[in-house]
Amino acid sequence: MRILIVEDEHRIAHAVKEGLEQETYAVDVCYDGQEGYLAASSEDYDLVILDVMMPRMDGIEVLRKLREEGNHTPVLLLTAKDQSRDIAHGLNSGADDYLAKPFAFEVLLARVRALLRRPHDVLGEVLVAGDLSLDSINHVVKRTDRNILLSGKEYAVLEYLLRNRGKVLSKHNIMAHVWDFDADILPNNVEVFIAYLRAKIDKPFAGPRLIKTIRGFGYKIDA
Amino acid sequence: MRILIVEDEHRIAHAVKEGLEQETYAVDVCYDGQEGYLAASSEDYDLVILDVMMPRMDGIEVLRKLREEGNHTPVLLLTAKDQSRDIAHGLNSGADDYLAKPFAFEVLLARVRALLRRPHDVLGEVLVAGDLSLDSINHVVKRTDRNILLSGKEYAVLEYLLRNRGKVLSKHNIMAHVWDFDADILPNNVEVFIAYLRAKIDKPFAGPRLIKTIRGFGYKIDA
DNA sequence: ACTGTTTAAGCTAAATCTAAGCTTCGACGA
DNA sequence: TCGTCGAAGCTTAGATTTAGCTTAAACAGT
């Protein structure tokens, strides 16, 4: 899951980036509205966190331009406390949720999770495919009730596959959503992680192989 | 845009109705699940806002029945705070989004807008000819509900035929559209792939042959 | 130095392409 | 109305190319 933060206060931007990366999200940061707008409209993010008060182009403006051009990426607005006018304005312009500053990281994280949860997802917080489950809050992966330890990237790839259960995802698509902007990655790297994942969640178990290869298109996970 | 609210707490139902009418939506209200189910299945709403806890028939039950009868109207669930089991249940039963009570009207409005704005083609662009279907998002090809595995080129040729359903396509036309510019291909190669496709989508099935040869002109697919 | 990530190379198996022989279609003359 | 013949299309087997898998080694961050 790839997230863009647009926030001019470096201290906040960094703290949030670090925290979200801890959670295995791929995070890019822009420090003003102009930059942020360009990044959001040219890359395919799963979520944009957007400050309202910013130099050059304010958050509402960025949001409005994105929505105008048909971009429906979920947007979480960060507003100054008690600026209820901003909030109303923002929600009217197509924001999906908002958060007043200052905020606790835990609260931000909860909102982020809620927004990344797509309607197609099975359970609120636990993604399931067959007898495999991934608890996206506690970062616990199990198959047939046996715990499985995954590294950060392994986890991120698996989560992305599960959030798009049933869909075929190309290597480039996976690269775009699991790695951040300045990662310069070969498609072969995705193959390697798929192999790691298979060694942990498929090979040791009796049931059907969950990660399927669709030659020429990519990979897919389903029950 | 026409919205149905199903909510047994009159106070909330009214407040939401007023608010949405302010926004120029047409709003109907039902005060229990039974009533709500009947209204939703007999009228053609653009969105249904559905409380989970209700007398006579709970929201999840209503939702499940609607989906069972093929009704895909977007549904926004209202759940009591922290009832994550309801949420999971609801999303499993086909809800498109949910909102925990209590909520700010602005937030509800944002969700409503998001659901009404949702592009409908997310449902997947599915090309159909007779009992054959090709889902171009999930790369799934089926005939009479049986899955069919195609290689990349086979898939590409079939997709091209289906996108031009009813038209006669010459071998040269197919070569030009399915193979890339510098591929140096003989018309015979198209014949070969047509044969592969027929072996997979026509021969094993009882129905009519879908891929027709128009001698001297090319090929055509139709129902 | 250890763990996790990335690159690189060799290997395997599947997809693609070619080419040759075979079948079918339909025009045309007997 | 046939039978014949050439052209168009079909089929098949093998040759070739390419995608994906595996493994190990290089590299990076802690």
XYZ file of C-alpha atoms (C1' of nucleotides) in Angstrom:
506
model
C 0.000 0.000 0.000
C 1.475 3.248 -1.136
C 0.756 6.550 0.554
C 1.567 10.161 -0.294
C 1.976 12.755 2.437
C 1.674 16.413 1.445
C 2.642 18.535 4.420
C 4.876 21.588 4.723
C 5.852 21.084 8.357
C 8.852 18.819 7.965
C 8.733 17.637 11.544
C 5.210 16.309 11.208
C 5.770 14.925 7.723
C 8.762 12.954 8.909
C 7.166 11.617 12.020
C 4.185 10.369 10.070
C 6.331 8.886 7.308
C 8.421 6.964 9.825
C 5.395 5.714 11.660
C 3.627 4.535 8.549
C 6.750 2.861 7.217
C 6.938 0.983 10.476
C 3.550 -0.380 9.478
C 5.040 -1.564 6.140
C 3.399 1.093 4.019
C 5.435 2.630 1.212
C 5.470 6.366 1.825
C 6.423 9.372 -0.305
C 6.503 12.941 0.972
C 5.988 16.307 -0.707
C 6.498 19.585 1.115
C 4.154 21.874 -0.753
C 0.852 21.786 -2.569
C 2.211 22.229 -6.049
C 4.618 19.331 -5.735
C 2.003 17.242 -4.006
C -0.539 17.807 -6.712
C 1.908 16.731 -9.395
C 2.906 13.611 -7.503
C -0.667 12.618 -6.711
C -1.869 13.050 -10.239
C 1.021 11.286 -11.907
C 1.509 8.334 -9.569
C -1.023 5.749 -8.509
C -1.313 6.092 -4.734
C -3.661 4.122 -2.533
C -4.106 7.106 -0.204
C -3.136 10.780 -0.003
C -2.723 12.592 3.316
C -3.142 16.274 2.630
C -2.480 19.261 4.846
C -4.854 22.171 4.318
C -2.573 25.111 5.186
C 0.371 25.108 2.811
C 2.415 27.515 0.716
C 1.998 27.777 -3.063
C -1.205 25.746 -3.309
C -3.423 24.881 -0.361
C -4.730 21.397 0.317
C -8.294 22.158 -0.697
C -7.095 23.459 -4.025
C -5.005 20.328 -4.608
C -7.946 18.134 -3.701
C -10.319 20.003 -5.956
C -7.981 19.744 -8.931
C -7.491 16.016 -8.389
C -11.226 15.373 -8.217
C -11.823 17.545 -11.251
C -9.565 15.373 -13.325
C -11.386 12.249 -12.200
C -8.873 11.065 -9.631
C -10.701 9.170 -6.866
C -7.770 8.253 -4.647
C -8.930 8.399 -1.016
C -7.852 11.646 0.629
C -7.403 12.308 4.342
C -7.313 16.022 5.147
C -5.260 17.456 8.003
C -6.834 20.646 9.326
C -5.890 23.128 11.992
C -7.935 22.786 15.137
C -11.412 24.307 15.058
C -11.233 25.306 11.458
C -14.641 23.825 10.873
C -15.008 25.917 7.781
C -12.009 24.118 6.270
C -13.503 20.794 7.173
C -16.832 21.470 5.542
C -15.043 22.929 2.560
C -12.768 19.925 2.300
C -15.460 17.328 2.556
C -17.447 19.201 -0.050
C -14.494 19.139 -2.365
C -14.288 15.376 -2.225
C -12.170 14.534 0.813
C -12.977 11.150 2.302
C -12.143 11.977 5.908
C -10.361 14.599 7.993
C -8.270 14.890 11.120
C -7.726 17.992 13.235
C -4.209 18.888 14.378
C -2.659 18.154 16.698
C -3.368 14.443 16.584
C -1.979 11.285 18.113
C -0.284 8.992 15.641
C -2.569 6.157 16.695
C -5.585 8.161 15.632
C -4.064 8.958 12.276
C -3.246 5.305 11.799
C -6.830 4.306 12.531
C -8.102 6.717 9.875
C -5.543 5.544 7.379
C -6.599 1.958 7.930
C -10.249 2.822 7.559
C -9.617 4.599 4.285
C -7.463 1.839 2.842
C -10.137 -0.659 3.637
C -11.939 -1.091 0.399
C -15.525 -2.176 0.111
C -14.461 -5.460 -1.426
C -12.316 -6.382 1.484
C -13.580 -9.279 3.384
C -13.293 -8.425 7.013
C -12.640 -5.038 8.480
C -9.167 -5.713 9.671
C -8.493 -9.325 8.859
C -7.887 -10.304 5.270
C -8.677 -13.885 4.448
C -8.112 -16.261 1.556
C -8.975 -19.881 2.161
C -7.311 -20.955 5.392
C -4.829 -18.076 5.243
C -5.464 -14.969 7.308
C -3.651 -11.679 7.690
C -4.530 -9.393 10.585
C -3.644 -5.963 9.294
C -3.673 -4.339 12.706
C -1.524 -6.774 14.632
C 0.488 -7.860 11.604
C -0.156 -11.481 12.308
C -0.270 -13.975 9.462
C -1.618 -17.465 9.940
C -2.408 -20.491 7.907
C -4.551 -23.185 9.488
C -3.975 -21.476 12.839
C -0.210 -21.809 12.566
C 1.626 -18.518 12.895
C 3.878 -17.457 10.056
C 6.690 -14.938 10.417
C 7.163 -12.636 7.463
C 9.687 -9.877 6.813
C 8.423 -6.372 6.093
C 8.399 -6.576 2.320
C 7.043 -10.095 2.327
C 4.195 -8.854 4.466
C 3.567 -5.823 2.281
C 3.405 -7.916 -0.887
C 1.052 -10.419 0.708
C -1.189 -7.684 2.068
C -1.425 -6.069 -1.336
C -2.312 -9.364 -2.978
C -4.970 -10.036 -0.344
C -6.499 -6.586 -0.621
C -6.975 -7.346 -4.291
C -8.025 -10.913 -3.831
C -9.171 -12.494 -7.050
C -7.605 -9.836 -9.248
C -4.569 -10.498 -11.370
C -1.792 -8.079 -10.461
C 1.113 -7.502 -12.779
C 4.640 -7.270 -11.464
C 4.693 -3.607 -12.371
C 1.464 -2.993 -10.526
C 2.862 -4.692 -7.440
C 6.063 -2.707 -7.734
C 4.088 0.527 -7.947
C 2.019 -0.181 -4.836
C 4.481 -1.889 -2.535
C 7.658 0.075 -3.171
C 7.938 3.848 -2.865
C 8.915 6.369 -5.450
C 12.671 6.300 -5.192
C 12.970 2.559 -5.001
C 14.423 1.415 -8.280
C 13.402 -2.154 -8.628
C 13.503 -4.919 -11.219
C 10.486 -7.096 -11.913
C 12.652 -10.020 -10.932
C 12.573 -8.719 -7.394
C 8.853 -9.326 -7.283
C 9.470 -12.879 -8.462
C 11.911 -13.321 -5.634
C 9.417 -12.158 -3.028
C 6.700 -14.309 -4.479
C 9.083 -17.234 -4.114
C 9.811 -16.297 -0.488
C 6.106 -16.051 0.231
C 5.352 -19.358 -1.407
C 8.079 -20.999 0.624
C 6.386 -19.756 3.796
C 2.667 -19.863 3.111
C 2.222 -22.471 0.406
C 4.931 -25.114 0.413
C 4.716 -26.163 4.085
C 0.965 -26.684 3.929
C -1.173 -29.437 2.542
C -3.997 -27.321 1.088
C -4.132 -25.785 -2.380
C -1.443 -23.367 -3.517
C -2.891 -19.936 -2.818
C -0.572 -17.756 -4.896
C -1.225 -18.438 -8.540
C 0.907 -17.370 -11.470
C -0.964 -16.149 -14.531
C 1.765 -16.375 -17.090
C 2.113 -13.204 -19.091
C -0.067 -11.195 -16.693
C 1.088 -11.553 -13.131
C -0.039 -13.098 -9.888
C -3.323 -13.649 -8.124
C -4.405 -14.924 -4.775
C -7.740 -16.533 -4.011
C -9.506 -19.243 -2.119
C -30.186 11.259 -6.956
C -32.608 9.321 -4.803
C -31.660 8.023 -1.380
C -33.417 5.684 1.037
C -32.755 5.889 4.775
C -33.660 2.852 6.880
C -33.252 3.780 10.534
C -35.466 3.182 13.545
C -34.259 6.146 15.603
C -36.590 8.852 14.359
C -34.383 11.660 15.570
C -31.385 10.525 13.545
C -33.470 9.608 10.531
C -34.986 13.051 10.432
C -31.793 14.953 10.935
C -30.130 13.061 8.108
C -33.127 13.439 5.834
C -33.191 17.200 6.393
C -29.502 17.512 5.808
C -29.514 15.519 2.618
C -32.545 17.354 1.279
C -30.632 20.560 1.885
C -28.104 19.112 -0.528
C -30.892 18.581 -3.089
C -31.071 14.822 -2.772
C -34.499 13.172 -2.845
C -34.851 11.256 0.402
C -37.286 8.578 1.608
C -37.310 7.164 5.107
C -38.364 3.791 6.529
C -38.405 3.065 10.243
C -37.845 -0.674 10.284
C -36.038 -3.354 8.337
C -39.044 -5.056 6.864
C -40.413 -1.834 5.403
C -36.946 -0.811 4.277
C -36.357 -4.057 2.479
C -39.635 -3.750 0.594
C -38.929 -0.166 -0.395
C -35.373 -0.875 -1.496
C -36.303 -3.861 -3.581
C -39.320 -2.314 -5.255
C -37.993 1.176 -5.955
C -34.869 2.146 -7.822
C -32.689 4.061 -5.379
C -29.213 5.395 -6.093
C -28.114 4.751 -2.520
C -29.454 3.081 0.620
C -28.369 4.145 4.110
C -29.013 1.222 6.395
C -28.908 1.004 10.161
C -27.700 -2.323 11.507
C -29.636 -2.499 14.771
C -33.343 -2.437 14.005
C -36.569 -4.163 15.013
C -38.223 -6.832 12.838
C -35.335 -7.298 10.418
C -31.808 -6.110 11.056
C -29.768 -4.194 8.502
C -27.458 -7.065 7.636
C -30.419 -9.267 6.880
C -31.929 -6.600 4.613
C -28.625 -6.174 2.840
C -28.159 -9.881 2.322
C -31.613 -10.305 0.857
C -31.117 -7.411 -1.534
C -27.818 -8.767 -2.775
C -29.255 -12.234 -3.102
C -31.850 -10.997 -5.513
C -29.194 -9.286 -7.611
C -29.729 -5.742 -6.366
C -26.424 -3.836 -6.517
C -27.543 -0.460 -5.211
C -24.708 1.051 -3.146
C -25.325 0.544 0.574
C -23.871 2.585 3.430
C -24.168 0.793 6.777
C -24.614 2.627 10.070
C -23.149 0.638 12.943
C -22.964 1.161 16.647
C -19.521 2.226 17.778
C -16.983 -0.565 18.151
C -19.240 -3.250 16.776
C -16.461 -4.470 14.553
C -18.203 -7.781 14.198
C -21.151 -6.017 12.555
C -18.812 -4.190 10.261
C -17.037 -7.319 9.134
C -20.354 -9.041 8.726
C -21.788 -6.145 6.785
C -18.902 -5.773 4.400
C -19.015 -9.518 3.848
C -22.652 -9.302 2.953
C -22.013 -6.724 0.262
C -22.078 -3.326 1.953
C -20.082 -0.677 0.111
C -19.039 1.375 3.109
C -19.945 1.863 6.749
C -20.025 4.606 9.318
C -19.863 4.187 13.085
C -22.362 6.080 15.266
C -22.255 8.719 16.443
C -21.072 10.604 13.388
C -20.861 14.198 12.222
C -23.234 15.007 9.413
C -20.316 16.308 7.347
C -18.697 12.913 7.477
C -21.873 11.144 6.456
C -22.250 13.531 3.563
C -18.723 12.837 2.431
C -19.402 9.087 2.401
C -22.657 9.574 0.553
C -20.938 11.646 -2.075
C -18.129 9.143 -2.412
C -20.569 6.299 -2.972
C -22.669 8.209 -5.484
C -19.574 9.275 -7.333
C -18.095 5.783 -7.474
C -17.336 4.898 -11.050
C -19.544 2.045 -12.087
C -17.014 0.462 -14.350
C -15.128 -0.681 -11.290
C -17.450 -3.631 -11.466
C -15.171 -4.783 -14.232
C -15.480 -4.451 -17.910
C -16.861 -7.757 -19.009
C -17.064 -8.625 -22.668
C -19.719 -11.153 -23.558
C -20.712 -13.225 -26.548
C -23.396 -15.819 -25.980
C -22.405 -17.874 -22.966
C -18.766 -16.804 -23.254
C -17.463 -13.999 -21.053
C -14.119 -12.281 -20.719
C -13.480 -10.114 -17.657
C -10.825 -7.700 -18.801
C -9.958 -6.535 -15.290
C -9.498 -9.880 -13.636
C -8.355 -11.605 -16.808
C -10.896 -14.341 -16.352
C -12.457 -16.127 -19.299
C -15.469 -18.368 -18.839
C -17.916 -20.315 -20.907
C -21.082 -21.541 -19.206
C -19.452 -20.705 -15.883
C -16.492 -22.977 -16.516
C -13.148 -21.238 -16.227
C -10.876 -21.343 -19.233
C -7.126 -20.814 -19.057
C -5.652 -18.917 -21.976
C -2.073 -17.958 -22.773
C -1.221 -14.301 -23.302
C -1.595 -14.219 -27.064
C -4.664 -16.392 -27.031
C -6.218 -13.978 -24.591
C -5.200 -10.958 -26.629
C -6.689 -12.361 -29.821
C -9.933 -13.289 -28.096
C -10.201 -9.890 -26.458
C -9.735 -8.187 -29.797
C -12.404 -10.325 -31.423
C -14.809 -9.628 -28.578
C -14.186 -5.899 -28.617
C -15.225 -6.015 -32.248
C -18.026 -8.458 -31.777
C -20.074 -8.916 -34.928
C -17.453 -7.376 -37.188
C -15.416 -9.432 -39.619
C -11.709 -9.001 -38.916
C -9.097 -9.917 -41.504
C -5.957 -11.747 -40.535
C -3.947 -8.669 -41.349
C -6.175 -6.537 -39.184
C -5.739 -8.954 -36.286
C -1.992 -9.076 -36.824
C -1.826 -5.298 -36.776
C -3.791 -4.964 -33.547
C -2.624 -7.881 -31.477
C 1.061 -8.064 -32.330
C 3.366 -5.155 -31.785
C 4.847 -3.044 -34.458
C 8.064 -4.843 -35.189
C 6.698 -8.353 -34.898
C 7.163 -10.007 -38.246
C 4.378 -12.479 -38.470
C 2.796 -14.707 -41.079
C -0.973 -14.764 -41.537
C -0.731 -18.461 -40.821
C 0.145 -17.590 -37.266
C -3.279 -16.066 -36.810
C -4.810 -19.281 -38.111
C -2.797 -21.158 -35.543
C -4.083 -19.044 -32.682
C -7.639 -19.234 -33.910
C -7.224 -22.993 -33.837
C -5.868 -22.857 -30.266
C -8.803 -20.723 -29.205
C -11.358 -22.956 -30.843
C -9.833 -25.949 -29.106
C -10.394 -24.214 -25.775
C -13.608 -22.245 -26.130
C -15.582 -24.014 -28.855
C -14.738 -27.693 -29.136
C -15.286 -28.680 -25.485
C -18.725 -27.088 -25.330
C -22.103 -28.131 -26.589
C -23.398 -24.732 -27.746
C -22.881 -23.117 -31.148
C -19.381 -22.473 -32.466
C -18.653 -18.864 -31.529
C -15.659 -18.157 -33.758
C -16.783 -18.140 -37.358
C -14.590 -18.198 -40.446
C -15.652 -15.941 -43.296
C -13.713 -17.425 -46.143
C -11.710 -14.841 -48.025
C -12.336 -12.138 -45.426
C -11.374 -13.274 -41.973
C -12.983 -14.146 -38.670
C -15.925 -12.979 -36.617
C -17.309 -13.693 -33.202
C -20.916 -13.280 -32.141
C -23.754 -14.720 -30.151
C 27.875 -9.044 12.157
C 23.239 -10.074 11.295
C 18.899 -9.650 9.011
C 16.373 -8.260 5.232
C 16.561 -6.650 0.545
C 18.275 -6.403 -4.166
C 20.855 -7.998 -8.165
C 22.464 -11.424 -11.217
C 22.895 -15.761 -13.635
C 21.588 -20.287 -15.002
C 17.804 -23.298 -15.569
C 13.166 -25.007 -16.768
C 8.971 -25.073 -18.820
C 5.594 -22.779 -21.378
C 4.322 -19.882 -25.151
C 5.111 -18.646 -29.642
C 6.337 -19.172 -34.350
C 7.407 -21.708 -38.671
C 6.639 -24.827 -42.079
C 4.832 -28.759 -44.264
C 1.122 -31.616 -45.356
C -3.806 -32.036 -45.156
C -8.722 -30.661 -45.616
C -12.426 -27.909 -47.135
C -14.677 -24.715 -50.048
C -16.544 -23.136 -54.108
C -15.897 -21.843 -59.040
C -16.117 -23.674 -63.418
C -16.353 -26.733 -67.243
C -17.989 -31.228 -68.879
C -25.386 -32.103 -61.582
C -21.144 -33.686 -60.988
C -16.187 -33.865 -60.676
C -11.956 -31.426 -60.666
C -8.735 -28.100 -59.248
C -6.718 -24.220 -57.039
C -6.925 -21.278 -53.264
C -7.893 -20.614 -48.510
C -7.941 -22.369 -44.268
C -6.731 -26.030 -40.750
C -3.712 -29.004 -38.155
C 0.411 -30.774 -36.287
C 5.047 -31.300 -34.896
C 9.216 -29.446 -33.955
C 12.383 -25.239 -33.428
C 12.902 -21.063 -31.140
C 12.103 -17.611 -27.948
C 10.721 -15.813 -23.605
C 8.714 -15.649 -18.893
C 9.161 -17.206 -14.582
C 11.704 -19.851 -10.925
C 15.651 -20.723 -8.143
C 19.815 -19.970 -5.933
C 23.542 -17.559 -4.375
C 26.095 -13.704 -3.812
C 26.328 -8.537 -3.114
C 24.606 -4.861 -0.595
C 22.294 -1.879 3.106
C 20.565 -0.728 7.445
C 20.613 -1.576 12.414
